[in-house]
Coordinates of C-alpha atoms and ligand atoms in Angstrom, one line a residue:
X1 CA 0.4 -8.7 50.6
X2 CA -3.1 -10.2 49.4
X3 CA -6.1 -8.7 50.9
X4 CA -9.0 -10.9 50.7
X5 CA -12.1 -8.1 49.7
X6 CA -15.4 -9.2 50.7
X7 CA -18.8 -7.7 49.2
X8 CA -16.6 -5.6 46.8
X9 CA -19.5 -5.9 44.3
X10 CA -21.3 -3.2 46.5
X11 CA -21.5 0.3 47.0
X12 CA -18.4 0.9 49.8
X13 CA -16.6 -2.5 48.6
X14 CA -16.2 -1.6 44.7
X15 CA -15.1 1.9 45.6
X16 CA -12.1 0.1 48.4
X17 CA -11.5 -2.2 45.7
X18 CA -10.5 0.6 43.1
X19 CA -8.7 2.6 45.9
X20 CA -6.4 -0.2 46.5
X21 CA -5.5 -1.2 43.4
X22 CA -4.6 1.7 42.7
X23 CA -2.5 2.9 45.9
X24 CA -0.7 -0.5 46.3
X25 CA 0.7 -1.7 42.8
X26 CA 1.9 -4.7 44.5
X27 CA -1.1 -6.0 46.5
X28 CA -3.3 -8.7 45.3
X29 CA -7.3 -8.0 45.8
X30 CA -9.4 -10.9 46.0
X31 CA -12.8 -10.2 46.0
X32 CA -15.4 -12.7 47.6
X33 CA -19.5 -11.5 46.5
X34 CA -22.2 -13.6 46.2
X35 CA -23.6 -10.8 44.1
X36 CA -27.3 -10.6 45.7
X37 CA -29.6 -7.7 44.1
X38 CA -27.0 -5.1 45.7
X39 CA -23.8 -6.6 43.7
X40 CA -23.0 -6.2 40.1
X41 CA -20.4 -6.7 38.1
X42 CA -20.0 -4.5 36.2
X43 CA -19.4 -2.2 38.8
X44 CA -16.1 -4.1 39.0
X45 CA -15.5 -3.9 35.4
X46 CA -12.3 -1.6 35.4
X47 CA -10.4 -4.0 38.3
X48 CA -11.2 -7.1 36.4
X49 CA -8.8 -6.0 34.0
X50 CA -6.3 -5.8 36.7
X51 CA -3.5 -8.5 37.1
X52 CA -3.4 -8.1 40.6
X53 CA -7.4 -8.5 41.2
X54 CA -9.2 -11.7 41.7
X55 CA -13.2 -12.3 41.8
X56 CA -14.8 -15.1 43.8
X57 CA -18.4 -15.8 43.1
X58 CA -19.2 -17.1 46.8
X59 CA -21.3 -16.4 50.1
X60 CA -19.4 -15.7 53.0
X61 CA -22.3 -17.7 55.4
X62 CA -20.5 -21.0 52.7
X63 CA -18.0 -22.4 55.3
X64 CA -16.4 -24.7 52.3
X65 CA -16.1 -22.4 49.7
X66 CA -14.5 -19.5 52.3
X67 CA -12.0 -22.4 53.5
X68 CA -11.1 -22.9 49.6
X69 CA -10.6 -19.4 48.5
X70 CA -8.9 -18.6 52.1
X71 CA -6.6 -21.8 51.1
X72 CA -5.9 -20.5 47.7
X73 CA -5.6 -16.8 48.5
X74 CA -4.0 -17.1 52.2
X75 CA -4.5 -13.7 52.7
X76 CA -2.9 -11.3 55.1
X77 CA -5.5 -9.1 55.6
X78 CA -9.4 -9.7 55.2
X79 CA -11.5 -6.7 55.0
X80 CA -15.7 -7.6 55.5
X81 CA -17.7 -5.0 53.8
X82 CA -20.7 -8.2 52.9
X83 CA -23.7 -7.1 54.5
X84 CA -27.5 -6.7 53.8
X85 CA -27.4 -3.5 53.9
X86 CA -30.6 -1.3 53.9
X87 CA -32.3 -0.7 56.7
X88 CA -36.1 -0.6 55.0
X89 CA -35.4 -4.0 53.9
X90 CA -34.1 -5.5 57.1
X91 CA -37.8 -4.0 58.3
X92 CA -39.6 -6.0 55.7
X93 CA -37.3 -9.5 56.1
X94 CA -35.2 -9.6 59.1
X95 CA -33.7 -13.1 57.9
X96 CA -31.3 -12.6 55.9
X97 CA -29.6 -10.0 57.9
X98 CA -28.8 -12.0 60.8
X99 CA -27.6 -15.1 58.6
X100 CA -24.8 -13.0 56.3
X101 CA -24.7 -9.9 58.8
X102 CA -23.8 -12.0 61.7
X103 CA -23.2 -16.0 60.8
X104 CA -21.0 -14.8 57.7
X105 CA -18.9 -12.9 60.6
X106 CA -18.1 -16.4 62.0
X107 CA -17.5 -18.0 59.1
X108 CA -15.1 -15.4 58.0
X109 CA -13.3 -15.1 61.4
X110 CA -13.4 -19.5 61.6
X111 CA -11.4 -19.1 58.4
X112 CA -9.2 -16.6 59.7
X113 CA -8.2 -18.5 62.9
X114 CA -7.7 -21.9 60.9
X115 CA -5.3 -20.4 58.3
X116 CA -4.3 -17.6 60.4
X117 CA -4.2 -13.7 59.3
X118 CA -2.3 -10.6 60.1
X119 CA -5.7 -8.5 60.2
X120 CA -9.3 -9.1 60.7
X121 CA -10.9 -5.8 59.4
X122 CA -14.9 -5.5 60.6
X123 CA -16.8 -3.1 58.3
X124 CA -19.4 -1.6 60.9
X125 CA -21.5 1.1 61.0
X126 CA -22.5 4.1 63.6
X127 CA -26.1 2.7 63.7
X128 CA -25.0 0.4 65.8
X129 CA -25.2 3.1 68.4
X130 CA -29.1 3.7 68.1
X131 CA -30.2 7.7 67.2
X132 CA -29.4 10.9 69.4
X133 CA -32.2 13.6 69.8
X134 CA -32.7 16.5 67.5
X135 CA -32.5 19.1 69.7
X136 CA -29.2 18.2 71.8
X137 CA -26.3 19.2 69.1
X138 CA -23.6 19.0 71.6
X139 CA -24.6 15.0 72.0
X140 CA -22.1 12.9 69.5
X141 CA -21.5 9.1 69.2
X142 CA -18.5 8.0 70.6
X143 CA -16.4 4.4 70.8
X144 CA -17.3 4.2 74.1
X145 CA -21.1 5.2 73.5
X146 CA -23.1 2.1 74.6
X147 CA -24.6 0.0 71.7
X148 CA -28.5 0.6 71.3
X149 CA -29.2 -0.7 67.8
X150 CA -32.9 0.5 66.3
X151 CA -33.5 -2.1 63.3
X152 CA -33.4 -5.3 62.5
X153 CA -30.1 -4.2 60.1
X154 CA -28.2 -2.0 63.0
X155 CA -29.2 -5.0 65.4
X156 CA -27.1 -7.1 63.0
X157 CA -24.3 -5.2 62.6
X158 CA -24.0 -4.7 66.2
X159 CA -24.4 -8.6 67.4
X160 CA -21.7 -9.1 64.3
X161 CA -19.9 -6.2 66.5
X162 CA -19.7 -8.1 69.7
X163 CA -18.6 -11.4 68.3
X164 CA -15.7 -9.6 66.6
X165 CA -14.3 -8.4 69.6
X166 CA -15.0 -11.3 71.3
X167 CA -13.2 -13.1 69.0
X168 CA -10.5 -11.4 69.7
X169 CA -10.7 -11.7 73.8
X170 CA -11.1 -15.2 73.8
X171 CA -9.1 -16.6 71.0
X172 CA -6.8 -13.3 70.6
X173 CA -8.1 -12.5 66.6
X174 CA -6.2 -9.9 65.5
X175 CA -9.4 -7.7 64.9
X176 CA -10.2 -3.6 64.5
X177 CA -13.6 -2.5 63.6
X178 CA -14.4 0.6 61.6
X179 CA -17.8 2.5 62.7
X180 CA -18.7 4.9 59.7
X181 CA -21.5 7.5 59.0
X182 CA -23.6 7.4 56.1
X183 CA -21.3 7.3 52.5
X184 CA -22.6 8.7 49.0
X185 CA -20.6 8.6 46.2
X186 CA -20.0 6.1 42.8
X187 CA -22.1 3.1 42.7
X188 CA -24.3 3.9 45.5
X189 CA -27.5 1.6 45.0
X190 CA -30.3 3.7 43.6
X191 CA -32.4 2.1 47.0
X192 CA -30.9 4.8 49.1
X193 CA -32.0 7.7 49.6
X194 CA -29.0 10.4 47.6
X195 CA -28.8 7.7 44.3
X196 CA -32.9 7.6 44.9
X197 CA -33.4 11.3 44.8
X198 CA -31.3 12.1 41.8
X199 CA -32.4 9.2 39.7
X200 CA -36.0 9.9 40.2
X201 CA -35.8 14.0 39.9
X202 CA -33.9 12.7 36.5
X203 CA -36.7 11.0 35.6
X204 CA -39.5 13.9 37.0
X205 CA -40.8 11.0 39.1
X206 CA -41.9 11.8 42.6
X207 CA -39.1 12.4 45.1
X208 CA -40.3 10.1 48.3
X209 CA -39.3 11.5 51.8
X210 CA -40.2 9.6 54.8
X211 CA -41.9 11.5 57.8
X212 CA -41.3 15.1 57.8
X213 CA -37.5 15.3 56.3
X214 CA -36.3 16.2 59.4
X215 CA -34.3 13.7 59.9
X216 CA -30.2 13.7 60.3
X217 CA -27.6 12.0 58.8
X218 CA -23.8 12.1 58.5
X219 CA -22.6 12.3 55.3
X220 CA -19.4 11.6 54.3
X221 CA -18.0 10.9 51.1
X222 CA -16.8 7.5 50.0
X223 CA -13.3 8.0 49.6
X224 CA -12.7 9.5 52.9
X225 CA -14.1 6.0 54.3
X226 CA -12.0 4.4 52.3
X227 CA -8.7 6.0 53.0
X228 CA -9.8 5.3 57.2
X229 CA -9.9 1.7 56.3
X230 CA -6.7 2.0 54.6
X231 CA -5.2 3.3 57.5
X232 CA -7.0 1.0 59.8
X233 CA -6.0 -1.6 58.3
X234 CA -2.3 -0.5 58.4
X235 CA -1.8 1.1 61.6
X236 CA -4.6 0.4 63.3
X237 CA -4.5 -0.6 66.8
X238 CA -5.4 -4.7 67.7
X239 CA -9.0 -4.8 69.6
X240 CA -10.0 -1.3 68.6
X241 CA -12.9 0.3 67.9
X242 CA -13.0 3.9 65.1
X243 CA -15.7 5.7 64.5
X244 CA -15.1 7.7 60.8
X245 CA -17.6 10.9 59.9
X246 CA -16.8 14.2 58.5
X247 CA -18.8 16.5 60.9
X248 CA -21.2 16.8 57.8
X249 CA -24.8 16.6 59.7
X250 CA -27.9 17.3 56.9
X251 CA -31.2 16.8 57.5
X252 CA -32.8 14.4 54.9
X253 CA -35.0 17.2 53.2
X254 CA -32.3 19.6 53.0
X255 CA -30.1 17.2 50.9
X256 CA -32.9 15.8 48.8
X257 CA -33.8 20.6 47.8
X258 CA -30.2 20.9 47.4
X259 CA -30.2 18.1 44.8
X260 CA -33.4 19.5 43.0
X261 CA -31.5 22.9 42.5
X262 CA -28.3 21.2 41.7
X263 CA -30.5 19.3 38.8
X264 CA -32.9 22.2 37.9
X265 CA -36.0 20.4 38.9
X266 CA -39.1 21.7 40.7
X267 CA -39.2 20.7 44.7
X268 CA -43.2 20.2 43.7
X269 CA -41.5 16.8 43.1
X270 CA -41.0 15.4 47.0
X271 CA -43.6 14.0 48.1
X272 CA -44.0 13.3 52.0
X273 CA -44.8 9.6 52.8
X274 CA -45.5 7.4 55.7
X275 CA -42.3 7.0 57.8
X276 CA -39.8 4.1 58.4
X277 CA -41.3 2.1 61.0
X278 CA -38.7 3.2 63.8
X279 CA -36.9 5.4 62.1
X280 CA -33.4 7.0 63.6
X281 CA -33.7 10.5 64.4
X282 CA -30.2 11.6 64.2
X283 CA -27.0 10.3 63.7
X284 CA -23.5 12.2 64.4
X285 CA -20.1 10.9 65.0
X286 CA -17.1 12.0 67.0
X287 CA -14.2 11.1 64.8
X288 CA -11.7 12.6 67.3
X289 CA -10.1 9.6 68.0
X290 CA -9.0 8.2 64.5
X291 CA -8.0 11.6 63.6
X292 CA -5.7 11.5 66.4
X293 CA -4.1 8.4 67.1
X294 CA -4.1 7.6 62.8
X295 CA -4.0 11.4 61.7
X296 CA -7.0 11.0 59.1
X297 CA -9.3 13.3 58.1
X298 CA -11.7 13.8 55.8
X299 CA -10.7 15.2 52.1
X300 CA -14.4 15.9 50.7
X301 CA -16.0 18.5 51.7
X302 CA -19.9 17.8 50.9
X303 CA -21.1 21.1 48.3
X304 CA -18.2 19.2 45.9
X305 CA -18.8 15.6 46.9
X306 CA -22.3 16.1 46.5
X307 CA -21.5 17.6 42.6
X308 CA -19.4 14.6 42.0
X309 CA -22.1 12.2 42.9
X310 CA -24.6 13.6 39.9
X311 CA -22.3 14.4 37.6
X312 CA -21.3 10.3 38.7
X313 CA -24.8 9.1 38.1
X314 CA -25.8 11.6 35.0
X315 CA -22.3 9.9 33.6
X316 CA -23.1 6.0 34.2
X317 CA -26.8 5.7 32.9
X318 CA -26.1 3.0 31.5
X319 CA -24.9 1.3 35.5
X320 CA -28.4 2.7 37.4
X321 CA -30.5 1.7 34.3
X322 CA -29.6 -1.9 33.7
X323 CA -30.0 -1.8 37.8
X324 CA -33.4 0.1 37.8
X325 CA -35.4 -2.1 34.8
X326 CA -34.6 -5.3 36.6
X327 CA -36.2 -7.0 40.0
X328 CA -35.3 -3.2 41.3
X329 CA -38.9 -2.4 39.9
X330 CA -41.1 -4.7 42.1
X331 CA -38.9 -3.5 45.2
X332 CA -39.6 -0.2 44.2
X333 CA -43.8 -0.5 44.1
X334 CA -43.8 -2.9 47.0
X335 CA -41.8 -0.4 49.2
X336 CA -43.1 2.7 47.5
X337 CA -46.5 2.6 46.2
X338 CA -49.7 3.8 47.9
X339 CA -47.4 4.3 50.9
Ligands
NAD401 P1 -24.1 -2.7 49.5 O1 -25.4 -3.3 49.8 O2 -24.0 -1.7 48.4 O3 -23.1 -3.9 49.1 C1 -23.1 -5.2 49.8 C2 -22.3 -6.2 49.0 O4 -22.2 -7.4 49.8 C3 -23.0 -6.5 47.7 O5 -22.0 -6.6 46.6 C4 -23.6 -7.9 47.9 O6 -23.6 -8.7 46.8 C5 -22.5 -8.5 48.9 N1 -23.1 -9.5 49.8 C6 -24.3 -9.5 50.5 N2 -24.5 -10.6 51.1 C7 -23.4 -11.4 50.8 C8 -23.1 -12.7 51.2 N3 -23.8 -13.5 52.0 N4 -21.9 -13.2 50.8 C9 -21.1 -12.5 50.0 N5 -21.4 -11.3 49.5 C10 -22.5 -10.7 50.0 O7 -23.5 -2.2 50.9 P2 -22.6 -0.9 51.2 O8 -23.4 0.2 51.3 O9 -21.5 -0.9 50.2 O10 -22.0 -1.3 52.6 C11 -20.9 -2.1 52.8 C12 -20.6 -2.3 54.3 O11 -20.4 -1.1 54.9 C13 -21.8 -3.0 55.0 O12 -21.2 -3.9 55.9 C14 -22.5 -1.8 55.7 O13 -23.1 -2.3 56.9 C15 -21.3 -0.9 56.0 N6 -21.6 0.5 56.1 C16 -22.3 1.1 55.1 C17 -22.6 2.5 55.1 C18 -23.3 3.2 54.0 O14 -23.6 4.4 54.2 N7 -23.6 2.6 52.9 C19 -22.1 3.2 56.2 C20 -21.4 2.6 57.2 C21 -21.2 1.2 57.1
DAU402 O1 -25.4 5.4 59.0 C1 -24.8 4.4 58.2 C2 -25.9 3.7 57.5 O2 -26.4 4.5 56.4 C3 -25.4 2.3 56.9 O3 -25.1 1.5 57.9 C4 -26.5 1.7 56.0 O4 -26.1 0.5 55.4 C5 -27.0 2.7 55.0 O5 -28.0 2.2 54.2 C6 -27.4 4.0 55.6 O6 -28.6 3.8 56.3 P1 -29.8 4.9 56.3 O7 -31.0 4.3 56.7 O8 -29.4 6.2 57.0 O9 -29.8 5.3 54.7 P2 -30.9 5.5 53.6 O10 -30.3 6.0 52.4 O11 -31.8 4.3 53.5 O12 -31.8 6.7 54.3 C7 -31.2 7.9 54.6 C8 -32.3 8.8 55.3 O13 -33.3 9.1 54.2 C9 -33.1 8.0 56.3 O14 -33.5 9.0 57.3 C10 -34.4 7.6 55.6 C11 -34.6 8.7 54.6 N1 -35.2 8.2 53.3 C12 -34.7 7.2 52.6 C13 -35.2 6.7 51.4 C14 -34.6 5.5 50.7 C15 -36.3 8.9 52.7 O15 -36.8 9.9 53.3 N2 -36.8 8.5 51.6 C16 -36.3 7.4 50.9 O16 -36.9 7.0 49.8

């Protein structure tokens, strides 16, 4: 079995990666990053040393070098976690987005059809769906909730969305797409907001929350997403859509005084700024169907995920260091300062 791996550099990708590896002793991984700002290396250092794991230095919107590595690799399964993949910079410079968010979902599935796979695996997301209201709770997202994307990002994801299951109508791709919450966990780029909040209360530096924190998210912890790809992947149904989330709705200021207290600093430290142009008022999945037609739930329940994360990040300095003195820096006073 060879899986081809694609943006395993990243946050979700890396941590899928090491889950595989070490589940399936006889798969072969072969990674495919172009390593933009949001991929490193090093994040990859413990499966380079892995016989059964390959890394390809490529871009997945490069028809010729995807045709090679598919050629080399002929993989049985291909798994596409490449994305741009934060929303504040998909507000700033749509472009990129729609070229690797969508035209790198072609060139993946082009490659697919011409060598021909066992499993096309779409890497989605629930904001694909648009935002539900704060004060209906009984209102969740579900596969059959009608796409209503809010950014530039979620607009991408969703077009690459339709075009998978199109693919799969008209030239019978054997496709499934996973729609997941929000994930925290290992290697989480310090852009977003949990990495954000505990690197800066680290460094006493002012803890930036957009609009008044009230704001919902999903969280679930990677390894659950992980294991619901795995599974996916496996026993999935052809043409179908799952939505994956824990039931773990937080409003953003409650996760961003519940890491202050986990790190004993002062909440004098947020700071209320301007909000995201558009911003999603609340996200919440219904994961009722992947729980029962594939029997997964999630493992990690958030007060220990949450623990894991910063004892994680107070653990790897060295990883969100080397990331936060480079280009990080200008990103972080363009998006940040006098805001
Ligand atoms: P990330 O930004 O941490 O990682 C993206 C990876 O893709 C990086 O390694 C980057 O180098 C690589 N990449 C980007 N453009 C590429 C290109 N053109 N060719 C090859 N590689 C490229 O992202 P993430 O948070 O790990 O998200 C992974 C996937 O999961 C994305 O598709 C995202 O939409 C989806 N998703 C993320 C979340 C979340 O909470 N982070 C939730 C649901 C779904
Ligand atoms: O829901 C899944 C999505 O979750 C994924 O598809 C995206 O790839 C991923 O980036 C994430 O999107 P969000 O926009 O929800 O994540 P982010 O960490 O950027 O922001 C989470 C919330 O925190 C959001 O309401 C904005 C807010 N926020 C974020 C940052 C970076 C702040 O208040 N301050 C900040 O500095």
């Amino acid at each position: 079995m060879t899986i081809i791996v694609t943006g395993g550099a990243g946050f979700i990708g890396s941590n899928f990666v090491y889950h595989m590896l070490k589940k399936y002793s006889d798969y072969k991984i072969a990674c495919v990053d172009c390593l933009t700002y949001a991929g490193n290396l090093s994040t990859l250092e413990g499966a380079l040393k892995n016989p059964n794991f390959k890394f390809y230095k490529a871009d997945i919107c490069d028809r010729e070098a995807i045709d090679k590595i598919f050629e080399a690799e002929k993989p049985n399964i291909v798994v596409n976690f490449a994305a741009e993949s934060h929303v504040d910079r998909s507000i700033n410079d749509p472009e990129v987005f729609l070229k690797t968010n969508i035209l790198g979902t072609q060139v993946l599935m082009d490659a697919c059809r011409k060598y021909g796979i066992d499993r096309y695996h779409q890497v989605s997301t629930d904001e694909v769906y648009g935002d539900l209201p704060l004060d209906r709770p009984d209102l969740l997202f579900t596969e059959k909730t009608p796409i209503h994307a809010s950014s530039p990002y979620s607009a991408s994801k969703a077009s690459a969305d339709l075009l998978v299951l199109a693919y799969h109508r008209t030239y019978g791709l054997p496709v499934t797409i996973s729609r997941c919450s929000n994930n925290y966990g290992p290697y989480h780029f310090p852009e977003k907001l949990i990495p954000l909040m505990i690197i800066n209360a680290l460094g006493e530096k002012p803890l930036p929350v957009y609009g008044k924190g009230e704001n919902v998210r999903d969280w679930l912890y990677v390894s659950d997403h992980c294991e619901a790809i795995d599974l996916i992947i496996h026993k999935g149904a052809v043409g179908e859509v799952y939505n994956v989330g824990g039931h773990n709705e937080m409003a953003n200021i409650d996760i961003v005084k519940l890491i202050c207290k986990r790190l004993g600093k002062s909440e004098d430290l947020i700071t209320y700024v301007a909000d995201r142009k558009g911003h999603d008022m609340r996200y919440a999945i219904d994961p009722t169907k992947i729980h029962r037609e594939l029997g997964w739930l999630p493992k990690t329940k958030f007060e220990n995920g949450i623990d894991l994360t910063i004892k994680w990040y107070l653990e790897n300095r060295k990883w969100w260091e080397t990331i936060i003195s480079g280009e990080y820096r200008d990103y972080y006073k363009q998006m940040y300062e006098n805001r």
